[in-house]
Coordinates of C-alpha atoms in Angstrom, one line a residue:
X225 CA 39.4 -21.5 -1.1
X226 CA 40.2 -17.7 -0.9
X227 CA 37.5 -16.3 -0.3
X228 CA 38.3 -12.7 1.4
X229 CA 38.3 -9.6 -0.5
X230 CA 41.8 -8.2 1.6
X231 CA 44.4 -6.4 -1.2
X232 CA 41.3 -5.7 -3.8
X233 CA 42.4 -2.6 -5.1
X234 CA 40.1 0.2 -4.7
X235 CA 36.4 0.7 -7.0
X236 CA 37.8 2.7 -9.8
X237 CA 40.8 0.4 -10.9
X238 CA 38.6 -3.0 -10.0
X239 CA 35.9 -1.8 -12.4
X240 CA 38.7 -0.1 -15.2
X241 CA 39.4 -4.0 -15.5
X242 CA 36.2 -5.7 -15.0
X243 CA 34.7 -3.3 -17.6
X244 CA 37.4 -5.2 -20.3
X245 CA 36.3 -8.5 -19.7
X246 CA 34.0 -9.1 -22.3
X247 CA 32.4 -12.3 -20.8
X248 CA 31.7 -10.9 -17.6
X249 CA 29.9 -8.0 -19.5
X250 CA 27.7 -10.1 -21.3
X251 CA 26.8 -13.0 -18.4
X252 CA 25.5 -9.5 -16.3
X253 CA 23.8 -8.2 -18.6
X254 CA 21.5 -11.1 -19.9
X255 CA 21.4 -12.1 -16.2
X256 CA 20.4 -8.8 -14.3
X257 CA 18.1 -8.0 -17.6
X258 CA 16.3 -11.4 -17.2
X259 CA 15.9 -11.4 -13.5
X260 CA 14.8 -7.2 -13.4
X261 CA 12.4 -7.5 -16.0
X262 CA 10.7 -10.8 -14.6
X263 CA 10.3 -8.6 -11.1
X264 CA 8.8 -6.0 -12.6
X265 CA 6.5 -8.6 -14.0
X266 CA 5.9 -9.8 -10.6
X267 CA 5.2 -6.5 -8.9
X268 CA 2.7 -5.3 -11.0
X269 CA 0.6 -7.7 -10.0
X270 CA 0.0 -6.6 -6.8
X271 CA -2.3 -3.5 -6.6
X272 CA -0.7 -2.5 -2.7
X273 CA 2.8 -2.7 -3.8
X274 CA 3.4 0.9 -2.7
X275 CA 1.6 0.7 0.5
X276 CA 4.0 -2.6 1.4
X277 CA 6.9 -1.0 0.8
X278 CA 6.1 1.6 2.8
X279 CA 5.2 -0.9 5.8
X280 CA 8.3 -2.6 5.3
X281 CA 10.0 0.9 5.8
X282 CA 8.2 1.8 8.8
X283 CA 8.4 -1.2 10.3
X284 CA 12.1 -1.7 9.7
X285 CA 12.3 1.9 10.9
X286 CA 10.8 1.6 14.4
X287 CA 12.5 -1.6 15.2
X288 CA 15.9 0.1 14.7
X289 CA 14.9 2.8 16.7
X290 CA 14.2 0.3 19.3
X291 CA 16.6 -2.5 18.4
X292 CA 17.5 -3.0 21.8
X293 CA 14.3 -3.7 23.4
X294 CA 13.8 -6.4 20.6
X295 CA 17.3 -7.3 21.0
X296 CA 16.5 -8.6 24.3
X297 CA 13.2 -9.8 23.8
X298 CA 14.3 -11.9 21.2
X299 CA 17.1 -13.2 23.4
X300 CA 14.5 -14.5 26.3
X301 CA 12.6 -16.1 23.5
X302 CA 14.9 -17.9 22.4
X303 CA 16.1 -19.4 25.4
X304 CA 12.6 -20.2 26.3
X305 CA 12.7 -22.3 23.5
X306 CA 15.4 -24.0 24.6
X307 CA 18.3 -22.3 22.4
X308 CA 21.4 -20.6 23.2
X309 CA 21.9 -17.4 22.2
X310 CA 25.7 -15.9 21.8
X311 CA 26.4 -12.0 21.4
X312 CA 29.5 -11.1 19.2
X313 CA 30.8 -7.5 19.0
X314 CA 33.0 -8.4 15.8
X315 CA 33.9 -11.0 13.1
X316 CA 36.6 -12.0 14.9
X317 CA 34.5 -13.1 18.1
X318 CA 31.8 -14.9 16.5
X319 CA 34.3 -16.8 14.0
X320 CA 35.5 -17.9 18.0
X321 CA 32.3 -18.3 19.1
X322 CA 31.1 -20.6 15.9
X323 CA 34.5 -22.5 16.2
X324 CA 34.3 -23.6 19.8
X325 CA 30.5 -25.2 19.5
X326 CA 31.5 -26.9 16.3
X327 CA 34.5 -28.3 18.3
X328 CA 32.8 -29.3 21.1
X329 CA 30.9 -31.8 19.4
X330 CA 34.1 -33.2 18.1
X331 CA 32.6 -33.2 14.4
X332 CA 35.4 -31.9 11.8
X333 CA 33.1 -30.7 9.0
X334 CA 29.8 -28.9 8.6
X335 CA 26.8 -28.1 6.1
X336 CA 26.1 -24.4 5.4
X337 CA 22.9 -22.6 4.5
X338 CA 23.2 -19.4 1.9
X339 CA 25.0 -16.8 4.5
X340 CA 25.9 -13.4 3.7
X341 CA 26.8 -12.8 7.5
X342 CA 29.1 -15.9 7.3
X343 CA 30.8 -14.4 4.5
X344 CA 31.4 -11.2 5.7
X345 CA 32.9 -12.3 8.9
X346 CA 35.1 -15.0 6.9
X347 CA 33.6 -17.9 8.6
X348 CA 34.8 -20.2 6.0
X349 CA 38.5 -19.5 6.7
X350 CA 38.3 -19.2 9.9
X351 CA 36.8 -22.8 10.0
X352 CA 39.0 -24.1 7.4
X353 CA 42.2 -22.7 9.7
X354 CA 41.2 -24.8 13.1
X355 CA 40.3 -28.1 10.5
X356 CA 37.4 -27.9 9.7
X357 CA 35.4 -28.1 6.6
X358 CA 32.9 -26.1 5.7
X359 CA 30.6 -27.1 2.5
X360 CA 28.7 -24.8 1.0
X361 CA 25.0 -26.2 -0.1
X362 CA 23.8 -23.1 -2.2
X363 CA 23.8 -24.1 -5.5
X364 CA 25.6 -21.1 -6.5
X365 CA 27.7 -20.8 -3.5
X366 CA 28.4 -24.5 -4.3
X367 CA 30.0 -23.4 -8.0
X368 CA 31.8 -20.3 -6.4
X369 CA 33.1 -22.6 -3.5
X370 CA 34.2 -25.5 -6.0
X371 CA 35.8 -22.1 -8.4
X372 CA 37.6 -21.1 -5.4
X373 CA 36.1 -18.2 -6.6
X374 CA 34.2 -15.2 -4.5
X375 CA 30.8 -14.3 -4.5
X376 CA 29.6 -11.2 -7.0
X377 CA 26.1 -11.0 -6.3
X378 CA 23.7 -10.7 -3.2
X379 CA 21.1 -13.5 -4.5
X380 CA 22.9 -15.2 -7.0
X381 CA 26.3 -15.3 -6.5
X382 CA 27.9 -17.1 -9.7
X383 CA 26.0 -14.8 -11.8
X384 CA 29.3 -14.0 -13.0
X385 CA 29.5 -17.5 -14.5
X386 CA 27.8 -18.8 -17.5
X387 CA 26.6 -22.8 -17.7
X388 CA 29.7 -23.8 -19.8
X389 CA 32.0 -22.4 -16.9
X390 CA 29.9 -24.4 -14.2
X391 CA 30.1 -27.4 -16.5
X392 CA 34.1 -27.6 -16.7
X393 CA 34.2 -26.3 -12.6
X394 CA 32.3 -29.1 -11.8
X395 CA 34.2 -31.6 -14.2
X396 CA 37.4 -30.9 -12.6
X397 CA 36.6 -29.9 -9.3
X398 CA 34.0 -31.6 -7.5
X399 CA 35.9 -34.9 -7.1
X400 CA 38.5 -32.8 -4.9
X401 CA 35.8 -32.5 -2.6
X402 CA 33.5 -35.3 -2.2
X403 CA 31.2 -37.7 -5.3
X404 CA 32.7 -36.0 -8.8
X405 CA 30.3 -35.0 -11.5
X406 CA 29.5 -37.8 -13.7
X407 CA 31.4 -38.2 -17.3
X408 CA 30.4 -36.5 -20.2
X409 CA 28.7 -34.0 -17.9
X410 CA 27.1 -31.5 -20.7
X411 CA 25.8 -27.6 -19.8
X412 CA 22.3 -28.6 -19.5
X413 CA 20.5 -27.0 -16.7
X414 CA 18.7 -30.2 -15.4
X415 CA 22.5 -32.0 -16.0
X416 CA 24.0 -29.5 -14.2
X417 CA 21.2 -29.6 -11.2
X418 CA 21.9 -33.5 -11.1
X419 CA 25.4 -33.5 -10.7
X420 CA 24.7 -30.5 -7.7
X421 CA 22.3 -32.6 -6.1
X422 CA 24.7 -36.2 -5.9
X423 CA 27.4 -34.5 -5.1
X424 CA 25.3 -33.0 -2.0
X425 CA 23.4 -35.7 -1.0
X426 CA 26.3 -37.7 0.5
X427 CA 27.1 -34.7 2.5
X428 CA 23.6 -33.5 4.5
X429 CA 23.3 -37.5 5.4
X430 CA 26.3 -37.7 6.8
X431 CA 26.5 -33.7 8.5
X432 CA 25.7 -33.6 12.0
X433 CA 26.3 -29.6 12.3
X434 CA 24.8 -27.3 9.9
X435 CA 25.3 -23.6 10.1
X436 CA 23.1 -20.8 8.8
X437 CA 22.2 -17.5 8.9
X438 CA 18.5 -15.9 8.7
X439 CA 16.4 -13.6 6.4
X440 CA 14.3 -12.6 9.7
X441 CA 14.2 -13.1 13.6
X442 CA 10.5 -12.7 15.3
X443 CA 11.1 -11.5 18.3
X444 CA 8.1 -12.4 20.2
X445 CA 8.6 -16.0 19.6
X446 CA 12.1 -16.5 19.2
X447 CA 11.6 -17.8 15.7
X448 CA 14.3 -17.8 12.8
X449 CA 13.1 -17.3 9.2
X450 CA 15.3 -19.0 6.0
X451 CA 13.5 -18.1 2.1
X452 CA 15.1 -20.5 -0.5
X453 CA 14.1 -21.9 -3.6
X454 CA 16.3 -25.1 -3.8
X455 CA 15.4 -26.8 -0.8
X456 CA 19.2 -27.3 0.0
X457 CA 18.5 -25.0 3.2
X458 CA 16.0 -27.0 4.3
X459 CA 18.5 -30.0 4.2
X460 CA 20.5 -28.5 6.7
X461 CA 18.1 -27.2 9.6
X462 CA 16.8 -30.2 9.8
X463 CA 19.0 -33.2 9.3
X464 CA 22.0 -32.0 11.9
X465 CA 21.5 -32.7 15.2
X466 CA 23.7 -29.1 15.9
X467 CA 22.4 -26.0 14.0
X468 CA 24.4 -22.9 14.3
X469 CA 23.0 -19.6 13.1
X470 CA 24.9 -16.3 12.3
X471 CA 22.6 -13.1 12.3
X472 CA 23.2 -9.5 12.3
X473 CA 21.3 -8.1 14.8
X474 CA 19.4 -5.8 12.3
X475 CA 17.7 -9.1 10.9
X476 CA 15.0 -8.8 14.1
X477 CA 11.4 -8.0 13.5
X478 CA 8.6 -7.6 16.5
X479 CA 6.0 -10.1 15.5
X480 CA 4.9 -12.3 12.8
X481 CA 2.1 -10.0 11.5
X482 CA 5.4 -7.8 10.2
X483 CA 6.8 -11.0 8.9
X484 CA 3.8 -11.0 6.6
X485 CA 5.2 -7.9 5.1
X486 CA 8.1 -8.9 4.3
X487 CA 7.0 -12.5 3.0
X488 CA 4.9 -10.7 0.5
X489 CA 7.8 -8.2 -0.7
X490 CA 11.0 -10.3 -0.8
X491 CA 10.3 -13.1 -2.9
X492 CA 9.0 -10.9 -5.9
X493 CA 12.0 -8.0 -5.4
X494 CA 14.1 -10.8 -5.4
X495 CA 13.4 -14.0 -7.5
X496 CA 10.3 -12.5 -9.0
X497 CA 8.3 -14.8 -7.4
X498 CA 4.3 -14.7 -5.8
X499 CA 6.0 -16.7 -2.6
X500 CA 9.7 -18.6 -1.8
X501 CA 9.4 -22.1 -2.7
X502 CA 10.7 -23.0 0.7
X503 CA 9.9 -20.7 4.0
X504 CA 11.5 -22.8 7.1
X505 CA 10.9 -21.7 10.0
X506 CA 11.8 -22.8 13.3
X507 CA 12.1 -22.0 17.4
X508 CA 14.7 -23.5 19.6
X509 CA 14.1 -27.1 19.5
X510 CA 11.8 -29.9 20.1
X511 CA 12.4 -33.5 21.1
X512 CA 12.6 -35.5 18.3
X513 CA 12.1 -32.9 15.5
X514 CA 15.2 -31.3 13.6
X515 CA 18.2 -30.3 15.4
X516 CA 18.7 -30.8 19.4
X517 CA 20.7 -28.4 20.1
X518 CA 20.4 -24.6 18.7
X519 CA 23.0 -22.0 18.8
X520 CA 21.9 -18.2 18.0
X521 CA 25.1 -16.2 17.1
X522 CA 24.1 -12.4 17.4
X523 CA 26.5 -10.0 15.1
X524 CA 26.9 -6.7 15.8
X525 CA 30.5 -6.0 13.5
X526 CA 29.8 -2.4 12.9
X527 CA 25.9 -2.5 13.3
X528 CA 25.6 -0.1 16.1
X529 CA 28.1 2.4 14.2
X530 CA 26.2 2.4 11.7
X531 CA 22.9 3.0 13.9
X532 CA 24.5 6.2 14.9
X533 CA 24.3 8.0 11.8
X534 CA 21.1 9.6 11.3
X535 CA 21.3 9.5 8.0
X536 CA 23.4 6.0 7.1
X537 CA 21.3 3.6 9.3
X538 CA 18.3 3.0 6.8
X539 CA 21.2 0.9 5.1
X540 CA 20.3 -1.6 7.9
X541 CA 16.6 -1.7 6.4
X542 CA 17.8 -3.7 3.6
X543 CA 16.1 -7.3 3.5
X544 CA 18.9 -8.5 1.2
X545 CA 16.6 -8.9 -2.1
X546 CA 19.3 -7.9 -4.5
X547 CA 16.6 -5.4 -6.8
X548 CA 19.1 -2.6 -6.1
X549 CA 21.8 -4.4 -7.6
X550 CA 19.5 -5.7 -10.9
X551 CA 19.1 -2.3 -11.8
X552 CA 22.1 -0.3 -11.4
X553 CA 23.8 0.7 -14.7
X554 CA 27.4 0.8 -12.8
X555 CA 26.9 -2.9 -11.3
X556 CA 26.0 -4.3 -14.4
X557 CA 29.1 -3.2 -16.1
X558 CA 31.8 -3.2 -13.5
X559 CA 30.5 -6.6 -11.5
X560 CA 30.1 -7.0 -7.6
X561 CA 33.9 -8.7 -7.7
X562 CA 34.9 -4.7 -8.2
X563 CA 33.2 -3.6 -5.0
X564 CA 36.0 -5.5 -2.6
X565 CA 33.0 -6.3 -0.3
X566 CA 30.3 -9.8 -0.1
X567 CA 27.7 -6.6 -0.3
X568 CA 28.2 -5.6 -3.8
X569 CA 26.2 -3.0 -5.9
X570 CA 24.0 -0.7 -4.6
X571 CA 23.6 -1.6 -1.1
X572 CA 27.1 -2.5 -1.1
X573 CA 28.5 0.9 -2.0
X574 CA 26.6 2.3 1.3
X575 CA 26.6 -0.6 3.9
X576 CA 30.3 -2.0 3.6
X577 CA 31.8 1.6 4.3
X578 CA 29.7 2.0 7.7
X579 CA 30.5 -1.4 8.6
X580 CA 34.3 -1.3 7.6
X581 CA 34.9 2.4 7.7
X582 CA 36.1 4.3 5.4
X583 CA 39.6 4.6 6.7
X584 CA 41.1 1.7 3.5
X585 CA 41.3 2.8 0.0
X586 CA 38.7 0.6 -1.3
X587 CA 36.2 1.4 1.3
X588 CA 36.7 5.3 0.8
X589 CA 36.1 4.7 -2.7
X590 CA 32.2 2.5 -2.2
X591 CA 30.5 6.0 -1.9
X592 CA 31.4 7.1 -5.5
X593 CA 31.1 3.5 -7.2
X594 CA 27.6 5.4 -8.9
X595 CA 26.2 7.7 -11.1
X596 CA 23.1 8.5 -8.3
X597 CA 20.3 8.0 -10.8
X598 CA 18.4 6.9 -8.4
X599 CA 17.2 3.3 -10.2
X600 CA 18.3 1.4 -7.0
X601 CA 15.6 3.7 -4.6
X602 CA 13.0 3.3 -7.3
X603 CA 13.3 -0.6 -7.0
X604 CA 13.8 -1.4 -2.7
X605 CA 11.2 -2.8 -1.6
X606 CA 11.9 -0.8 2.1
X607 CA 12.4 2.6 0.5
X608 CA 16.3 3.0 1.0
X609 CA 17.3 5.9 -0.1
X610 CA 20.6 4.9 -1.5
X611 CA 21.7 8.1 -3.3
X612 CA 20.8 10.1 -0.2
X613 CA 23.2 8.1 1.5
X614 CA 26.0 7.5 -0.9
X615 CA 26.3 11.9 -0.9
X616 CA 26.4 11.7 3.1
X617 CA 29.3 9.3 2.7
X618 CA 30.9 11.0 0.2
X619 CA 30.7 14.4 2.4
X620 CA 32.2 12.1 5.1
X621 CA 35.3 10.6 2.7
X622 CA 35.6 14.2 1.5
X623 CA 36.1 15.4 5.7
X624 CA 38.8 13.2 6.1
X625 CA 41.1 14.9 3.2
X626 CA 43.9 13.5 1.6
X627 CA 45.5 15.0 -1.6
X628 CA 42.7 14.5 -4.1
X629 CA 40.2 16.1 -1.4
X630 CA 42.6 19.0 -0.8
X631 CA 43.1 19.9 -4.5
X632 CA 39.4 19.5 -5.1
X633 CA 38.7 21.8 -1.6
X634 CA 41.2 24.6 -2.9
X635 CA 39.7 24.5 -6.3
X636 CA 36.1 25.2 -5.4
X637 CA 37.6 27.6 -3.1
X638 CA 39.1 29.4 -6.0
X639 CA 36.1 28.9 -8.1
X640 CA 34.0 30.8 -5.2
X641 CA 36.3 33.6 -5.5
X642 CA 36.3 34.3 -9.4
X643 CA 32.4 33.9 -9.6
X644 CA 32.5 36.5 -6.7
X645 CA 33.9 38.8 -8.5
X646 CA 32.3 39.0 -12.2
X647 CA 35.1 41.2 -13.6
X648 CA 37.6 38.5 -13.4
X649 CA 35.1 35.8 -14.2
X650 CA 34.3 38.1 -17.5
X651 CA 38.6 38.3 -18.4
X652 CA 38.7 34.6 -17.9
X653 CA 36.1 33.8 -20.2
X654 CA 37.5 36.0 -22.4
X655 CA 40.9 35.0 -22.4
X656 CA 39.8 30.9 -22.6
X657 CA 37.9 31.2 -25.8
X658 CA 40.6 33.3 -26.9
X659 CA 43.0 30.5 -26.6
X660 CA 40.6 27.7 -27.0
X661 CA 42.8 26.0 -29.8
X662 CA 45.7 25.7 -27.5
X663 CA 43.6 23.7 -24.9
X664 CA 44.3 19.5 -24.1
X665 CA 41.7 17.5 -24.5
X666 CA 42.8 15.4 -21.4
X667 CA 43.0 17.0 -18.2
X668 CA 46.4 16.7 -16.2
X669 CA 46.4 15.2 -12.5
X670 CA 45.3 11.5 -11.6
X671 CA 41.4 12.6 -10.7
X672 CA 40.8 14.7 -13.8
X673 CA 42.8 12.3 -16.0
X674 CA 40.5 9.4 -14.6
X675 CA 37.3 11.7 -15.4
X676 CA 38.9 12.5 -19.3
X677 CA 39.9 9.1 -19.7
X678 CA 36.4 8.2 -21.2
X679 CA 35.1 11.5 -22.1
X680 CA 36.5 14.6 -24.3
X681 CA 35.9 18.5 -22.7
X682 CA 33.8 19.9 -24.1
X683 CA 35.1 22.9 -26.7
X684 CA 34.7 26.7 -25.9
X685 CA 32.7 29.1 -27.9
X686 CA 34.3 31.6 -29.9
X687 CA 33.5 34.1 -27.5
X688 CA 31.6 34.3 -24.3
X689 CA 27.5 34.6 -23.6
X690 CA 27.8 37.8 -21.9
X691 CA 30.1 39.3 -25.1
X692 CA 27.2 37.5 -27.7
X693 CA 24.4 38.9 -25.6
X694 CA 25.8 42.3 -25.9
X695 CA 26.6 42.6 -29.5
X696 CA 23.1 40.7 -30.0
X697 CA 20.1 41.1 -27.9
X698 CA 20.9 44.1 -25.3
X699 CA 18.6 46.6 -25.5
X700 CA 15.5 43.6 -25.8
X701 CA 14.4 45.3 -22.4
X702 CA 14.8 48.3 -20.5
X703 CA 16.5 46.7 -17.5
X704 CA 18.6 44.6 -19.4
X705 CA 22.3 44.9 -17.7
X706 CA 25.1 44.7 -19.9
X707 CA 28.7 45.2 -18.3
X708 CA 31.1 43.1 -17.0
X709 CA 29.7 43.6 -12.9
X710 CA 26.0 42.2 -14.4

């Protein structure tokens, strides 16, 4: 399976060919329609929604501020427990980390939970390169994994696909990796669920590591937190006898009162639902109860970077509820495929570049993968403000340079100068409507042809304000000021 996003090309030629594809267009839009309008649903019912989401912000807010002291206090609760927790500066040591303890039990495949963390640290290969196999239980991450296809969406990954694509995925792809789906296999929802669970069963039974991530860490009690609505999850913290989990460390809260918070706001920002249909929960181990041995891989991977920036670190409010991503006019017509990153949309266009940089072509280009309207702040149910952020990384991109940063640079520079000086501004906007008939319609240069590609300028007048005010309306008051210098 590939699953890495290394060589996408950058935002604006990902989405110039995404926005072509006709069936991608229309599986987004019936999708992120459906699932936005059945949340909105959802959170009118609650009277307090405003005063949540601000208790999810400020609580999200003061354990960042404090992350380390949690950090710790997490750490002794967990080994209290009788867990083992494991810190990891980058992907590239917890994919070590993760290998190692799967090794050690000399078991050559594993069970995973839904796992953005495991995705953006490439988990999957990494496993896959020292031989082992890693299934993916996730009904959606099941039909990406058997597509040897990538993720496109924070909570439902295959939204991409439609159920006549899943159909022929599973029809000639599941026998490659364990039961195949039965014959005659139709695009039936309940059909399609059926053949999903068979073709699991065989493999949580016969598991004995499972590896996760979390939604949330308590830190007073050491306690992990998994929201699902399968029940596939459940599967595989409890039958293992090893559980491995993979967490950012931005996943920590302090107690279980602001757990309540967030068990209230997730499920309806995310699957528009009252409460998760499965909540696990579970601390270190217990004789004779789930896993007996627990492994708590701590990710930091560009965290703390992004803690640094004043401004950028509310990114690491975000629960992972997908809202932003149901509501964003770019992201329903270019896809997440487009954003080169496992955090698409949104959230995407403002975590991946402080978690990755900005120094690649396709990270650089996250910060302008929007048209800041602002639908994606309206909708978070911790109160990111995601155009604030997306102009502060867009100031940074802009800072670094390059060609199209240094023409842009020298032309507001030269636009400064002319509007400084109203004489010249006045001959200029005489001399263009003047010659209006002799102007393109296309601008020349790679950034303004992209920006012309889809639009037309927009024509001159015949002659400028300042020359129709004169021969019009001065005079209308005594102060009016009618030269050039006005």
């Amino acid at each position: 399976m590939s699953g890495t996003f290394i060589g996408m090309p950058a935002f604006p030629k990902a989405a110039h060919d995404a926005v072509r594809d006709t069936t991608l267009r229309a599986n987004l839009r019936h999708a992120t329609h459906t699932i936005r309008d059945k949340r909105a649903v959802a959170v009118a019912e609650l009277a307090d929604w405003a005063e949540l989401r601000e208790a999810g912000k400020q609580i999200k807010t003061e354990t960042l501020r404090n992350l380390d002291t949690y950090l710790v206090r997490l750490e002794e609760a967990v080994t209290a427990a009788g867990g083992t927790v494991h810190w990891a500066a980058d992907a590239a040591e917890a994919n070590r980390i993760v290998g190692d303890l799967v090794k050690a039990t000399g078991e050559s495949e594993v069970v995973k939970v839904k796992s953005m963390a495991t995705q953006e640290i490439g988990l999957n290969e990494h496993l896959e390169a020292e031989g082992i196999a890693a299934y993916e239980t996730d009904l959606a991450e099941l039909i990406v994994q058997l597509g040897e296809d990538r993720p496109s969406h924070i909570l439902v990954p295959a939204i991409h696909r439609n159920r006549g694509e899943i159909r022929d995925i599973f029809l000639a792809e599941m026998g490659r990796w364990g039961r195949p789906a039965p014959e005659g296999l139709s695009d039936e929802p309940a059909e399609l669920a059926e053949a999903a669970r068979l073709h699991l069963r065989e493999k949580f039974l016969r598991a004995k590591v499972g590896i996760s991530g979390a939604n949330f860490m308590v830190a007073d009690t050491g306690t992990l937190v998994v929201v699902e609505s399968e029940g596939n999850g459940r599967m595989c913290l409890t039958l293992p006898e090893t559980l491995i989990s993979v967490v950012g460390i931005e996943k920590v809260v302090p107690t279980w009162r602001d757990l309540e918070v967030f068990l209230q706001t997730l499920p309806r920002s995310s699957t528009a639902e009252r409460m998760n249909p499965y909540t696990s929960t579970w601390t270190g181990t217990t004789d004779g109860d789930g896993p007996t041995a627990f492994h708590l891989v701590l990710l930091d991977n560009g965290r703390t970077d992004a803690l640094a920036d004043e401004v950028g670190r509310q990114a690491l409010r975000c629960i992972r509820c997908s809202a932003c991503l149901n509501v964003c006019p770019v992201y329903e017509r270019a896809g997440g495929h487009a954003y080169g990153s496992v955090y698409p949309g949104p959230i995407g266009a403002i975590l991946t570049p402080q978690l990755r940089g900005t120094a690649s072509e396709v990270d650089a280009s996250l910060p302008y993968a929007s048209s800041l309207c602002g639908a994606c702040y309206e909708v978070c149910p911790v109160a990111i403000d995601i155009p604030e952020v997306l102009v502060h990384l867009r100031e940074k991109v802009a800072e670094q340079g390059g060609k199209g940063h240094r023409l842009e640079k020298a032309a507001m520079k030269a636009a400064g100068w002319v509007l400084d000086h109203p004489g010249v501004l006045a001959a200029g906007e005489r001399a263009a409507s003047k010659t209006r008939k002799l102007h393109p319609k296309k601008l020349p240069g790679p950034g303004a042809r992209q920006w012309t590609e889809s639009r037309d300028l927009p024509g001159l007048p015949t002659e400028p304000f300042r020359d129709w005010w004169k021969k019009n309306r001065a005079g209308d008051r005594p102060d009016d000021r009618t030269g050039d210098d006005a």
